[in-house]
CSV table of C-alpha atoms and ligand atoms in Angstrom, one decimal:
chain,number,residue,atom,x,y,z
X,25,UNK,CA,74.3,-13.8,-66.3
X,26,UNK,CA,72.2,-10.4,-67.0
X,27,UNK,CA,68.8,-10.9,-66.4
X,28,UNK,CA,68.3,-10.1,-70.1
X,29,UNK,CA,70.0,-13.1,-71.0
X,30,UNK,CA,67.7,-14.9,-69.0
X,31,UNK,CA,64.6,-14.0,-70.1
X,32,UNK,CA,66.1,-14.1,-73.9
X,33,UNK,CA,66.9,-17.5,-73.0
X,34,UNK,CA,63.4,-18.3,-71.8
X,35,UNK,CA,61.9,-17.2,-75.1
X,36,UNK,CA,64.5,-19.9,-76.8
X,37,UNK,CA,62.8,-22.7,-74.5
X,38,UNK,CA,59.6,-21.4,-75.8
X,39,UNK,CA,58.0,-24.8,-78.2
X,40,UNK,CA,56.9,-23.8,-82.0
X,41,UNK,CA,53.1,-23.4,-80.3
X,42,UNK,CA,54.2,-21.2,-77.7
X,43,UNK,CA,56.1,-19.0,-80.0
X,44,UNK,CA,54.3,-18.9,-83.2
X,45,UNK,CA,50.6,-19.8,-82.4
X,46,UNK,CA,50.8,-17.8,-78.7
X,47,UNK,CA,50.8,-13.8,-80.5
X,48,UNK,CA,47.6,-15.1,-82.1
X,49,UNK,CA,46.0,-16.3,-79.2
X,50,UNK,CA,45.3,-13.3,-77.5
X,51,UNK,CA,43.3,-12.4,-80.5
X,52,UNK,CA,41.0,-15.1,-80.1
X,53,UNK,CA,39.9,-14.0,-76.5
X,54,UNK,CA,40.0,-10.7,-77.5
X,55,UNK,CA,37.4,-11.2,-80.1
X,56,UNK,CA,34.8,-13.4,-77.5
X,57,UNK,CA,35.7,-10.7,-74.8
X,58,UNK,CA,34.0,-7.7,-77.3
X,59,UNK,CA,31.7,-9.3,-78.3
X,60,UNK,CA,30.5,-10.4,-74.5
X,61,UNK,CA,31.1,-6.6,-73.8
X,62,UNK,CA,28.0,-5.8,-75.4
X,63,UNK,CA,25.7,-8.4,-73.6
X,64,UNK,CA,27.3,-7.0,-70.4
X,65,UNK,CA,23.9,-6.2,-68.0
X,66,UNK,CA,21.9,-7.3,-70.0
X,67,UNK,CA,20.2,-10.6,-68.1
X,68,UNK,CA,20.5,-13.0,-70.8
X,69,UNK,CA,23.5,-15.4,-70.5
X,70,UNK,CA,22.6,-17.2,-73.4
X,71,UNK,CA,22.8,-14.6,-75.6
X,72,UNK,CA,25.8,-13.5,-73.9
X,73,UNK,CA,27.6,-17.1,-74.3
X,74,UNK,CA,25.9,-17.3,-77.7
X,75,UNK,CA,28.2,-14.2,-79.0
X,76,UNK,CA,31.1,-15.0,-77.6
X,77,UNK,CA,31.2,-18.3,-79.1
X,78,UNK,CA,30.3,-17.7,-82.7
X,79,UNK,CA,32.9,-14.5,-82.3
X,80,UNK,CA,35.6,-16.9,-80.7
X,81,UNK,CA,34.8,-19.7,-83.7
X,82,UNK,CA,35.4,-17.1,-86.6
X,83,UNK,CA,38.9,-15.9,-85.2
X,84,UNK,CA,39.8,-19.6,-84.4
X,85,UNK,CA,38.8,-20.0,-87.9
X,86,UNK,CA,41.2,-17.5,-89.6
X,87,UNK,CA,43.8,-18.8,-87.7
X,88,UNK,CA,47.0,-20.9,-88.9
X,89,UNK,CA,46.7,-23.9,-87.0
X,90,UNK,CA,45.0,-27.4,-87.8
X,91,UNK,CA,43.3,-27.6,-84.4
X,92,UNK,CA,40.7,-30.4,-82.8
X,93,UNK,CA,38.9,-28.7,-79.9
X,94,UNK,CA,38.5,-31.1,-76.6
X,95,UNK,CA,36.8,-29.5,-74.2
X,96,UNK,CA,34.6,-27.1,-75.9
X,97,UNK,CA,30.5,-25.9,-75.4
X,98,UNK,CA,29.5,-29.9,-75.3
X,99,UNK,CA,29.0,-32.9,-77.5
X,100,UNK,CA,28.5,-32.9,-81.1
X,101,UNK,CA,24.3,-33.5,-80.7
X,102,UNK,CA,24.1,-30.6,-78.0
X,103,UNK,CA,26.3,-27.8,-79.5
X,104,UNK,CA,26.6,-26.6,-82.9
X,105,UNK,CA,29.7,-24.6,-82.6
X,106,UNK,CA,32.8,-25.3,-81.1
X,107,UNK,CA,31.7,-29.0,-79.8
X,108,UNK,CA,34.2,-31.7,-78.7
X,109,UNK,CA,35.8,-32.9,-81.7
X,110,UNK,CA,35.3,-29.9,-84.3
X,111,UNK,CA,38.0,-29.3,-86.4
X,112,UNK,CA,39.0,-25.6,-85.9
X,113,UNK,CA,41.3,-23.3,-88.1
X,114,UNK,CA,42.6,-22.6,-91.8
X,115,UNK,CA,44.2,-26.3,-91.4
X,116,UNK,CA,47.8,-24.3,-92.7
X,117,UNK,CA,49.7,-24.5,-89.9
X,118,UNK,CA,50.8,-27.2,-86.4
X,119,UNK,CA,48.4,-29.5,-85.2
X,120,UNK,CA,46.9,-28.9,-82.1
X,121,UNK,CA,44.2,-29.8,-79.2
X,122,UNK,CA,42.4,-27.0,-77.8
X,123,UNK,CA,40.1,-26.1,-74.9
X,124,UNK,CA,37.9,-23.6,-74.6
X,125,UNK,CA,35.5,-21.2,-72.5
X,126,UNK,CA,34.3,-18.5,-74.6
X,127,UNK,CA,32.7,-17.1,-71.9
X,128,UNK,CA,33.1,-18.2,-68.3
X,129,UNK,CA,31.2,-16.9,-65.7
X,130,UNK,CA,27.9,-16.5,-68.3
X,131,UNK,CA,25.8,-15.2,-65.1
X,132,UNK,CA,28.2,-12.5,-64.3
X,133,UNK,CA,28.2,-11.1,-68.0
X,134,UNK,CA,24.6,-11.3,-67.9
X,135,UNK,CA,24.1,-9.4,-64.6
X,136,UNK,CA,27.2,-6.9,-64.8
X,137,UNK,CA,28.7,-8.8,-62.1
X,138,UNK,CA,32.9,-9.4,-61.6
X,139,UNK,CA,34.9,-12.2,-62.6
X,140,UNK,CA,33.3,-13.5,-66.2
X,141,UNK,CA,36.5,-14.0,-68.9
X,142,UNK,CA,36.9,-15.6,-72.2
X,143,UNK,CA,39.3,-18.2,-71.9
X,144,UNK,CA,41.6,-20.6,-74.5
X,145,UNK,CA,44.3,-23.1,-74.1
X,146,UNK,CA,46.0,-25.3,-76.8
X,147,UNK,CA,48.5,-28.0,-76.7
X,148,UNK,CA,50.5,-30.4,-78.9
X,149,UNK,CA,48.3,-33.4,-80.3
X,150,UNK,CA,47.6,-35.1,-77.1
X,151,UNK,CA,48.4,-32.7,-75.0
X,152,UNK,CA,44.7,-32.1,-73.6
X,153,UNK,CA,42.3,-34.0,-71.7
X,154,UNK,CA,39.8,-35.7,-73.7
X,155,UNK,CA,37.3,-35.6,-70.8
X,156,UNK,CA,33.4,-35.5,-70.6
X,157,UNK,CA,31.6,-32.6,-69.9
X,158,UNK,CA,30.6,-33.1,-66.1
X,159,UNK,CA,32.5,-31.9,-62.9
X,160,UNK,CA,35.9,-31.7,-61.3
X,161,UNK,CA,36.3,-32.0,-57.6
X,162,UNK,CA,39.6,-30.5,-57.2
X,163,UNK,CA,42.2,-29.1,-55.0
X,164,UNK,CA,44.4,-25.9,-56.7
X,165,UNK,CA,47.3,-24.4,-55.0
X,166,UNK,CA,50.2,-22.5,-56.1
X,167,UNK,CA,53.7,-23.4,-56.7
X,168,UNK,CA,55.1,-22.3,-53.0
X,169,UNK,CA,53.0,-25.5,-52.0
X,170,UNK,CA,54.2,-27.7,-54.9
X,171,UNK,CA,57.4,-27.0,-54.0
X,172,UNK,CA,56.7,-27.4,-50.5
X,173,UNK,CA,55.3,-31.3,-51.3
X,174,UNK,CA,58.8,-31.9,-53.7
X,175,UNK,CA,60.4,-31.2,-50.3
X,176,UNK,CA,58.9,-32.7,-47.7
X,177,UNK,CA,56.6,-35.5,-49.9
X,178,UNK,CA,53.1,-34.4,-47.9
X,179,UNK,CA,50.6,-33.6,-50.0
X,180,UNK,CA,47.3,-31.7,-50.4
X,181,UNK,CA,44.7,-34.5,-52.0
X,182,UNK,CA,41.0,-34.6,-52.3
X,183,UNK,CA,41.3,-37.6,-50.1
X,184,UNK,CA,42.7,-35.9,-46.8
X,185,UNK,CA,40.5,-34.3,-45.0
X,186,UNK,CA,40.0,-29.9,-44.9
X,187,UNK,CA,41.6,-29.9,-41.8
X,188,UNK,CA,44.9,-32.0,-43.2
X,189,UNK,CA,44.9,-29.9,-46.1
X,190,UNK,CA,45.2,-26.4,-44.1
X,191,UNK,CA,47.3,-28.1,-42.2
X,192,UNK,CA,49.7,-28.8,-45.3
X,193,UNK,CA,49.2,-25.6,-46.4
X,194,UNK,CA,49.6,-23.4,-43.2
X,195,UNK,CA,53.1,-25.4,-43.4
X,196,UNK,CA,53.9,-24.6,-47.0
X,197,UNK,CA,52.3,-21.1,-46.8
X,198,UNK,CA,54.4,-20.0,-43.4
X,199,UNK,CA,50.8,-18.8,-42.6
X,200,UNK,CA,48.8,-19.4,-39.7
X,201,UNK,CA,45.6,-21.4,-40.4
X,202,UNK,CA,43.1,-18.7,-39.5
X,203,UNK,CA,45.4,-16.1,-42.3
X,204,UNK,CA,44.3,-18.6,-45.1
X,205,UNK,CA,41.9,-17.5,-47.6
X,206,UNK,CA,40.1,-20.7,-49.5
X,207,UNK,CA,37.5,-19.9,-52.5
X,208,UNK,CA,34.5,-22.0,-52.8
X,209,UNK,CA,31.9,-21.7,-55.2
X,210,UNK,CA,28.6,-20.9,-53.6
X,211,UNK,CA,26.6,-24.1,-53.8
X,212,UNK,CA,24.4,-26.7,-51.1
X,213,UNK,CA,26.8,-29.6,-52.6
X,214,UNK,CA,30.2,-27.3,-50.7
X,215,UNK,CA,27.8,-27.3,-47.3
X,216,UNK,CA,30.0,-29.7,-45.2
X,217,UNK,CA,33.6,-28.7,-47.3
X,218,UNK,CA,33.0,-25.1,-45.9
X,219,UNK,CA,31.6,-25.8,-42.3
X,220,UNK,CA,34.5,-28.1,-42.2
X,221,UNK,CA,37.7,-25.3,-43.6
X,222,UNK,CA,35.8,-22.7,-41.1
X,223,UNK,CA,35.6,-24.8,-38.2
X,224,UNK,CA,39.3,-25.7,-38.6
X,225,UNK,CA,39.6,-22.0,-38.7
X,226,UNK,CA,40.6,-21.2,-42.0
X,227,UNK,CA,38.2,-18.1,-44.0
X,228,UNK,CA,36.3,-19.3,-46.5
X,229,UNK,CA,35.2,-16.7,-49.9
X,230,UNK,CA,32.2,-17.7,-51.4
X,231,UNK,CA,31.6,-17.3,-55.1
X,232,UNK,CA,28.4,-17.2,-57.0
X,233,UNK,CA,30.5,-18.6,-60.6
X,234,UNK,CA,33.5,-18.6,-61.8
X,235,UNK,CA,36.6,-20.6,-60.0
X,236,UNK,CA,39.0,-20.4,-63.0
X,237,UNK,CA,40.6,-17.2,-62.6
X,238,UNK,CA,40.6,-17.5,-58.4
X,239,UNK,CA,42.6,-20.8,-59.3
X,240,UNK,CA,45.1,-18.8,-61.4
X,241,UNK,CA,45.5,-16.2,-58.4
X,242,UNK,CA,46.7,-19.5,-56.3
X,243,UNK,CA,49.9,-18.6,-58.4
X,244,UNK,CA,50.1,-14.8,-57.4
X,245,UNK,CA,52.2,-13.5,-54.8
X,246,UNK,CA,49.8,-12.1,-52.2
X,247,UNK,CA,47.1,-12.6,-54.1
X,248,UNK,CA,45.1,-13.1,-50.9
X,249,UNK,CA,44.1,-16.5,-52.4
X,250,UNK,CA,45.5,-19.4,-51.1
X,251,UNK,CA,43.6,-22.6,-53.0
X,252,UNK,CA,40.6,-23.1,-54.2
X,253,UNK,CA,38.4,-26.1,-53.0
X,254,UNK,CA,35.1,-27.8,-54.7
X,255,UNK,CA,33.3,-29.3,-57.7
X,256,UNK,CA,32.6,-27.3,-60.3
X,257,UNK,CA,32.9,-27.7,-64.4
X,258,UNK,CA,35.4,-30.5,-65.8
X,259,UNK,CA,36.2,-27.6,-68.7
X,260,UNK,CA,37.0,-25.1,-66.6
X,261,UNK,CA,39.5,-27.6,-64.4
X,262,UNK,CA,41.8,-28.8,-67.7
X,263,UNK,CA,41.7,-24.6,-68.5
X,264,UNK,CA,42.7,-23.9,-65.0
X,265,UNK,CA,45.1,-26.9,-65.2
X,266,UNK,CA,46.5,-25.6,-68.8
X,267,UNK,CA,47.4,-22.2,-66.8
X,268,UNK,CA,49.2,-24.0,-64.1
X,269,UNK,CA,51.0,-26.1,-65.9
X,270,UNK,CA,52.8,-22.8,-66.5
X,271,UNK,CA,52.7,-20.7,-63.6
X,272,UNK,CA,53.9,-23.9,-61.5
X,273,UNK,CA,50.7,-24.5,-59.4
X,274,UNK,CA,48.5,-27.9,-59.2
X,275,UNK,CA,45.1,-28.6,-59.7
X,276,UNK,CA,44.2,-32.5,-57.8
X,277,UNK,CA,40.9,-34.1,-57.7
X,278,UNK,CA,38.4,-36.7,-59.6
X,279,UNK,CA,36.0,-36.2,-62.0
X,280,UNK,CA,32.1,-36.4,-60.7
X,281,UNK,CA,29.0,-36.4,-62.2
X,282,UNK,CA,26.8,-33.7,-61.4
X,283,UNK,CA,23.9,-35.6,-60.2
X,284,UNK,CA,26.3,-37.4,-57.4
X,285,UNK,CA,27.9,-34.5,-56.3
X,286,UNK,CA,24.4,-32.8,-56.0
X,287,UNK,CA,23.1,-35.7,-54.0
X,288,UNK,CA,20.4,-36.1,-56.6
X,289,UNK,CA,18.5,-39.1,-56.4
X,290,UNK,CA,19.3,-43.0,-57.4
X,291,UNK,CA,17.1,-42.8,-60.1
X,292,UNK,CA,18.3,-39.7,-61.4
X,293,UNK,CA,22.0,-41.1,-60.8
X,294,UNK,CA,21.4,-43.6,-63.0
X,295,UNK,CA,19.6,-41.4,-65.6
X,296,UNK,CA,22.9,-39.3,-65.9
X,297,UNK,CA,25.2,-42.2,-65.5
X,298,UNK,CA,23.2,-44.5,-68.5
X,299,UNK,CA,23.1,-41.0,-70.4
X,300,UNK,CA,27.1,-40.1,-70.2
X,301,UNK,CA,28.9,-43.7,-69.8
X,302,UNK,CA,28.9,-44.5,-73.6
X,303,UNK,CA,30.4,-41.0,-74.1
X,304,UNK,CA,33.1,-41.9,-71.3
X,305,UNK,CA,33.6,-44.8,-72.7
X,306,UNK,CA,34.4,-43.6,-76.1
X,307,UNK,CA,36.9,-41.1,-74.4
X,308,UNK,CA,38.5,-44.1,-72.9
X,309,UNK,CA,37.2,-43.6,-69.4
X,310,UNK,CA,35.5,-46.8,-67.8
X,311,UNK,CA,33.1,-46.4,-65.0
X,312,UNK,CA,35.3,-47.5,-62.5
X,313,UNK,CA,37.9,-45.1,-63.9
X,314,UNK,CA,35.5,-42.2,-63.0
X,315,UNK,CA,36.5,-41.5,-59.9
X,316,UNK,CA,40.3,-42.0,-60.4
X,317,UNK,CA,42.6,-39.2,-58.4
X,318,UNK,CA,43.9,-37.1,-61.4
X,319,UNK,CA,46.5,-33.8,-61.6
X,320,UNK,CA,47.5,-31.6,-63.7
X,321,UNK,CA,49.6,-33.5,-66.0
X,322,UNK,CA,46.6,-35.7,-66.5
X,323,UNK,CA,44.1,-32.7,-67.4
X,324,UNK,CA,47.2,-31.3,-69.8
X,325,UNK,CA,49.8,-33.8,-70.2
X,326,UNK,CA,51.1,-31.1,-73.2
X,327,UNK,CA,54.8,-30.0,-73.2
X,328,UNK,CA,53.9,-26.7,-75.4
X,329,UNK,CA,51.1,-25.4,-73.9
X,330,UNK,CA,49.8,-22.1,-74.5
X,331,UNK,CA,46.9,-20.1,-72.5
X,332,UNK,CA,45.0,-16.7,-72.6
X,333,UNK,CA,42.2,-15.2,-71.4
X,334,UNK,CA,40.5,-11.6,-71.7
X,335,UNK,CA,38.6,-9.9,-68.6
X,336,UNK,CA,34.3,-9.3,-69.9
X,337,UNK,CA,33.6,-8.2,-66.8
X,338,UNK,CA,35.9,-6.6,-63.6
X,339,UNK,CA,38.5,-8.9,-62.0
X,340,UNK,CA,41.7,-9.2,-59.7
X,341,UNK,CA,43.9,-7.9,-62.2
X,342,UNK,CA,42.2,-7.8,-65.1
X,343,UNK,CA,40.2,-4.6,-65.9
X,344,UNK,CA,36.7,-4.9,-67.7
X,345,UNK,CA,36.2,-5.0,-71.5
X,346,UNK,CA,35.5,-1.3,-72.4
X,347,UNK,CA,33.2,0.0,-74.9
X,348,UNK,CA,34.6,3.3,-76.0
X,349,UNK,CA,32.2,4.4,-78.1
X,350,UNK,CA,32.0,3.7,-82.2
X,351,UNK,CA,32.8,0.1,-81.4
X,352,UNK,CA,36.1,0.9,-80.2
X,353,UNK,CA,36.9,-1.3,-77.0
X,354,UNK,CA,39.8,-1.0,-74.6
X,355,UNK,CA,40.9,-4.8,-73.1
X,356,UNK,CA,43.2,-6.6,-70.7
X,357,UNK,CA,44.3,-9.9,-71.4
X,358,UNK,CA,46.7,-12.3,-69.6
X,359,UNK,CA,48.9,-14.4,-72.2
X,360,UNK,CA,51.3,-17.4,-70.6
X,361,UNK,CA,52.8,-20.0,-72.2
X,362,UNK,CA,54.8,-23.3,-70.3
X,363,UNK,CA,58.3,-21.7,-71.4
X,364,UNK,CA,56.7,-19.7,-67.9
X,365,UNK,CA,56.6,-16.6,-69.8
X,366,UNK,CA,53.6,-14.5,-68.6
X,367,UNK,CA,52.2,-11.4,-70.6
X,368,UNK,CA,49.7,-9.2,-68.9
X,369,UNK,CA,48.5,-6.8,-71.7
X,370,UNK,CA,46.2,-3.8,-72.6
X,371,UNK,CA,45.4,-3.3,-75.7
X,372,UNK,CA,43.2,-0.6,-77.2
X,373,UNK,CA,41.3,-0.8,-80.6
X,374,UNK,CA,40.3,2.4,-81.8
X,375,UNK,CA,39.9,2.9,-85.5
X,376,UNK,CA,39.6,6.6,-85.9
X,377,UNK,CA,43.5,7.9,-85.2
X,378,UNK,CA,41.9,11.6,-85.1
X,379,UNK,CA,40.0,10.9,-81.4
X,380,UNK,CA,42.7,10.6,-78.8
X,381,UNK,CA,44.2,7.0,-79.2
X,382,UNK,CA,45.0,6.3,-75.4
X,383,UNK,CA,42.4,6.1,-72.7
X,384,UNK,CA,43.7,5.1,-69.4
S,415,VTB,C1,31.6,-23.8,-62.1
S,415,VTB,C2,32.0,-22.4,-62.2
S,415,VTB,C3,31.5,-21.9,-63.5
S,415,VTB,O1,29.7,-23.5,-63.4
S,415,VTB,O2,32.2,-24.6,-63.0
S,415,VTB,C4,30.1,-24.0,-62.2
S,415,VTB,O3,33.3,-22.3,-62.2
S,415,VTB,C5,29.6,-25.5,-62.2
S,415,VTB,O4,28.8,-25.6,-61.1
S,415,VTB,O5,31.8,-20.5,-63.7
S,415,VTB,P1,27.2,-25.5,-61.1
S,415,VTB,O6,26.6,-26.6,-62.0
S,415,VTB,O7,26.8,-25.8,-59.7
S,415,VTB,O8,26.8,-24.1,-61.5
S,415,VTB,C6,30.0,-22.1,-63.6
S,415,VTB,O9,29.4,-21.4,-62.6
S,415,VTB,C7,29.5,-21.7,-65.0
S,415,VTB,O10,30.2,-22.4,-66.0
């Protein structure tokens, strides 16, 4: 078989979301992207996330899909656009669930600093977690170790300890443990998961936001990324989960409520817990169902699942949002869809074909 057949054959595995709604995905975090562009530097996150969400709304909005968005900026009561539950898009066209981060990484936007993206992912009617809005403890990796479990049935869980996990993974990697990189977001809660990876003798890169897109990297050859480790936002874990599903990596943990994993107090435990357990509940998550282990296919049990996010700010691969002057903008984007077909694209808006059309 010629490796064009291959890939022509990939594109006919491709589900009706992946190949009819995917080519209009990109336009969506395109649009938030831009619009963040402009709040780049300048200290005010709100405004920043502000932007990016009514610009990734209106696109959403002209687009052919009868959508439902599921993890989204909050409840109903809290968020006036794009809350969990609103219907989202010109209604002509498949139904589906969507999740969305119209800006993550708010404080790097704000502050000029690298890593902030706009992010979407959609799914077939079910096919996305309809989870609450607290955090993920989790566990991503990329597919060398997922296929390095299929093998040998060990497994990297939020229940072994640092030490069993590097373990798995200096197995699965063919890397010593002290060449393994883990990211860890920057907070007191990550105190003992850190001292624990570093005294086992792994490295450890802190991060002051955004563990999405380090997640992602799990799945790219020599990223210098090896898992990613820690609680952070619920949202961001079913996005992160959305990309896997088609890159071949695994996310693994258990939801948490913030106030636990910040050692808050009992009082203020129970504040949050009396706050969000009728709004678990009414998802169809008891209490004692909180703190179940789940996976990927539980954060996106979809079949067609789509994902795409635009750089704001500077990242691995993807080069900042540009403002080129006269409102034209030069992007990168990273497209994917579960047929495993991965698009990593520039694109260049300028509206005047007089100035010279291609920056590099
Ligand atoms: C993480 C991180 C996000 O929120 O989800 C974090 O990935 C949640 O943790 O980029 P804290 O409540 O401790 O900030 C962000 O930093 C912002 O959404």
């Amino acid at each position: 078989m010629f490796f064009s057949d291959k890939a022509e054959k990939m594109m006919q595995t491709a589900g009706p979301i992946e190949k009819n709604i995917l080519p209009h995905l990109l336009h969506i975090t395109e649009a938030a992207a831009t619009a963040a562009a402009y709040e780049i530097g300048r200290g005010n996150k709100n405004h920043a996330d502000y932007v990016a969400v009514e610009a990734m709304r209106r696109i959403l909005n002209q687009t052919n899909i009868n959508g439902t968005i599921k993890i989204g900026e909050g409840e109903r009561d809290e968020a006036p656009m794009l809350f969990i539950g609103e219907k989202v898009g010109t209604g002509n066209g498949p139904v589906v669930e969507i999740a969305v981060d119209p800006l993550e990484g708010t404080n790097l936007a704000a502050n000029n600093i690298n890593g902030s993206i706009a992010v979407i992912s959609m799914a077939e009617e079910g096919g996305i977690f309809h989870g609450p809005d607290i955090y993920f403890d989790k566990i991503v990796v990329g597919p060398e170790v997922v296929k390095y479990e299929r093998e040998t049935g060990k497994q990297v869980s939020i229940d072994n300890s640092p030490k069993e996990n590097l373990n798995i993974l200096s197995e699965a990697l063919k890397k010593e443990i002290s060449e393994i990189n883990i990211v860890v977001l920057d907070r007191k809660r990550h105190e003992k998961l850190i001292n624990e990876l570093r005294e086992a003798g792994a490295r450890v890169s802190l991060i002051t936001d955004g563990d999405l897109m380090p997640g992602i990297m799990t799945c790219v050859k020599n990223s210098g990324i090896d898992a990613v480790m820690g609680s952070g936002g619920s949202g961001e874990a079913v996005l992160t989960a959305s990309a896997l599903k088609c890159l071949g990596g695994k996310i693994t943990g258990r939801l948490v409520l913030p106030s636990v994993a910040n050692e808050k107090s009992e009082e203020e435990i129970k504040r949050e817990l009396d706050e969000k357990l009728p709004r678990l509940e009414k998802m169809g998550i008891k209490e004692k169902d909180i703190s179940k282990i789940r996976d990927t296919c539980d954060l996106v049990p979809g079949k067609d699942v789509i994902f795409a996010a635009t750089a704001v700010t500077d990242g691995p691969f993807l080069k900042k949002a540009k403002l080129l002057g006269q409102g034209d903008v030069q992007l990168t984007s990273i497209t994917m869809g579960s047929s495993g077909c991965v698009k990593i694209i520039q694109s260049i808006y300028i509206s005047d074909k007089e100035k010279n059309p291609i920056y590099l």
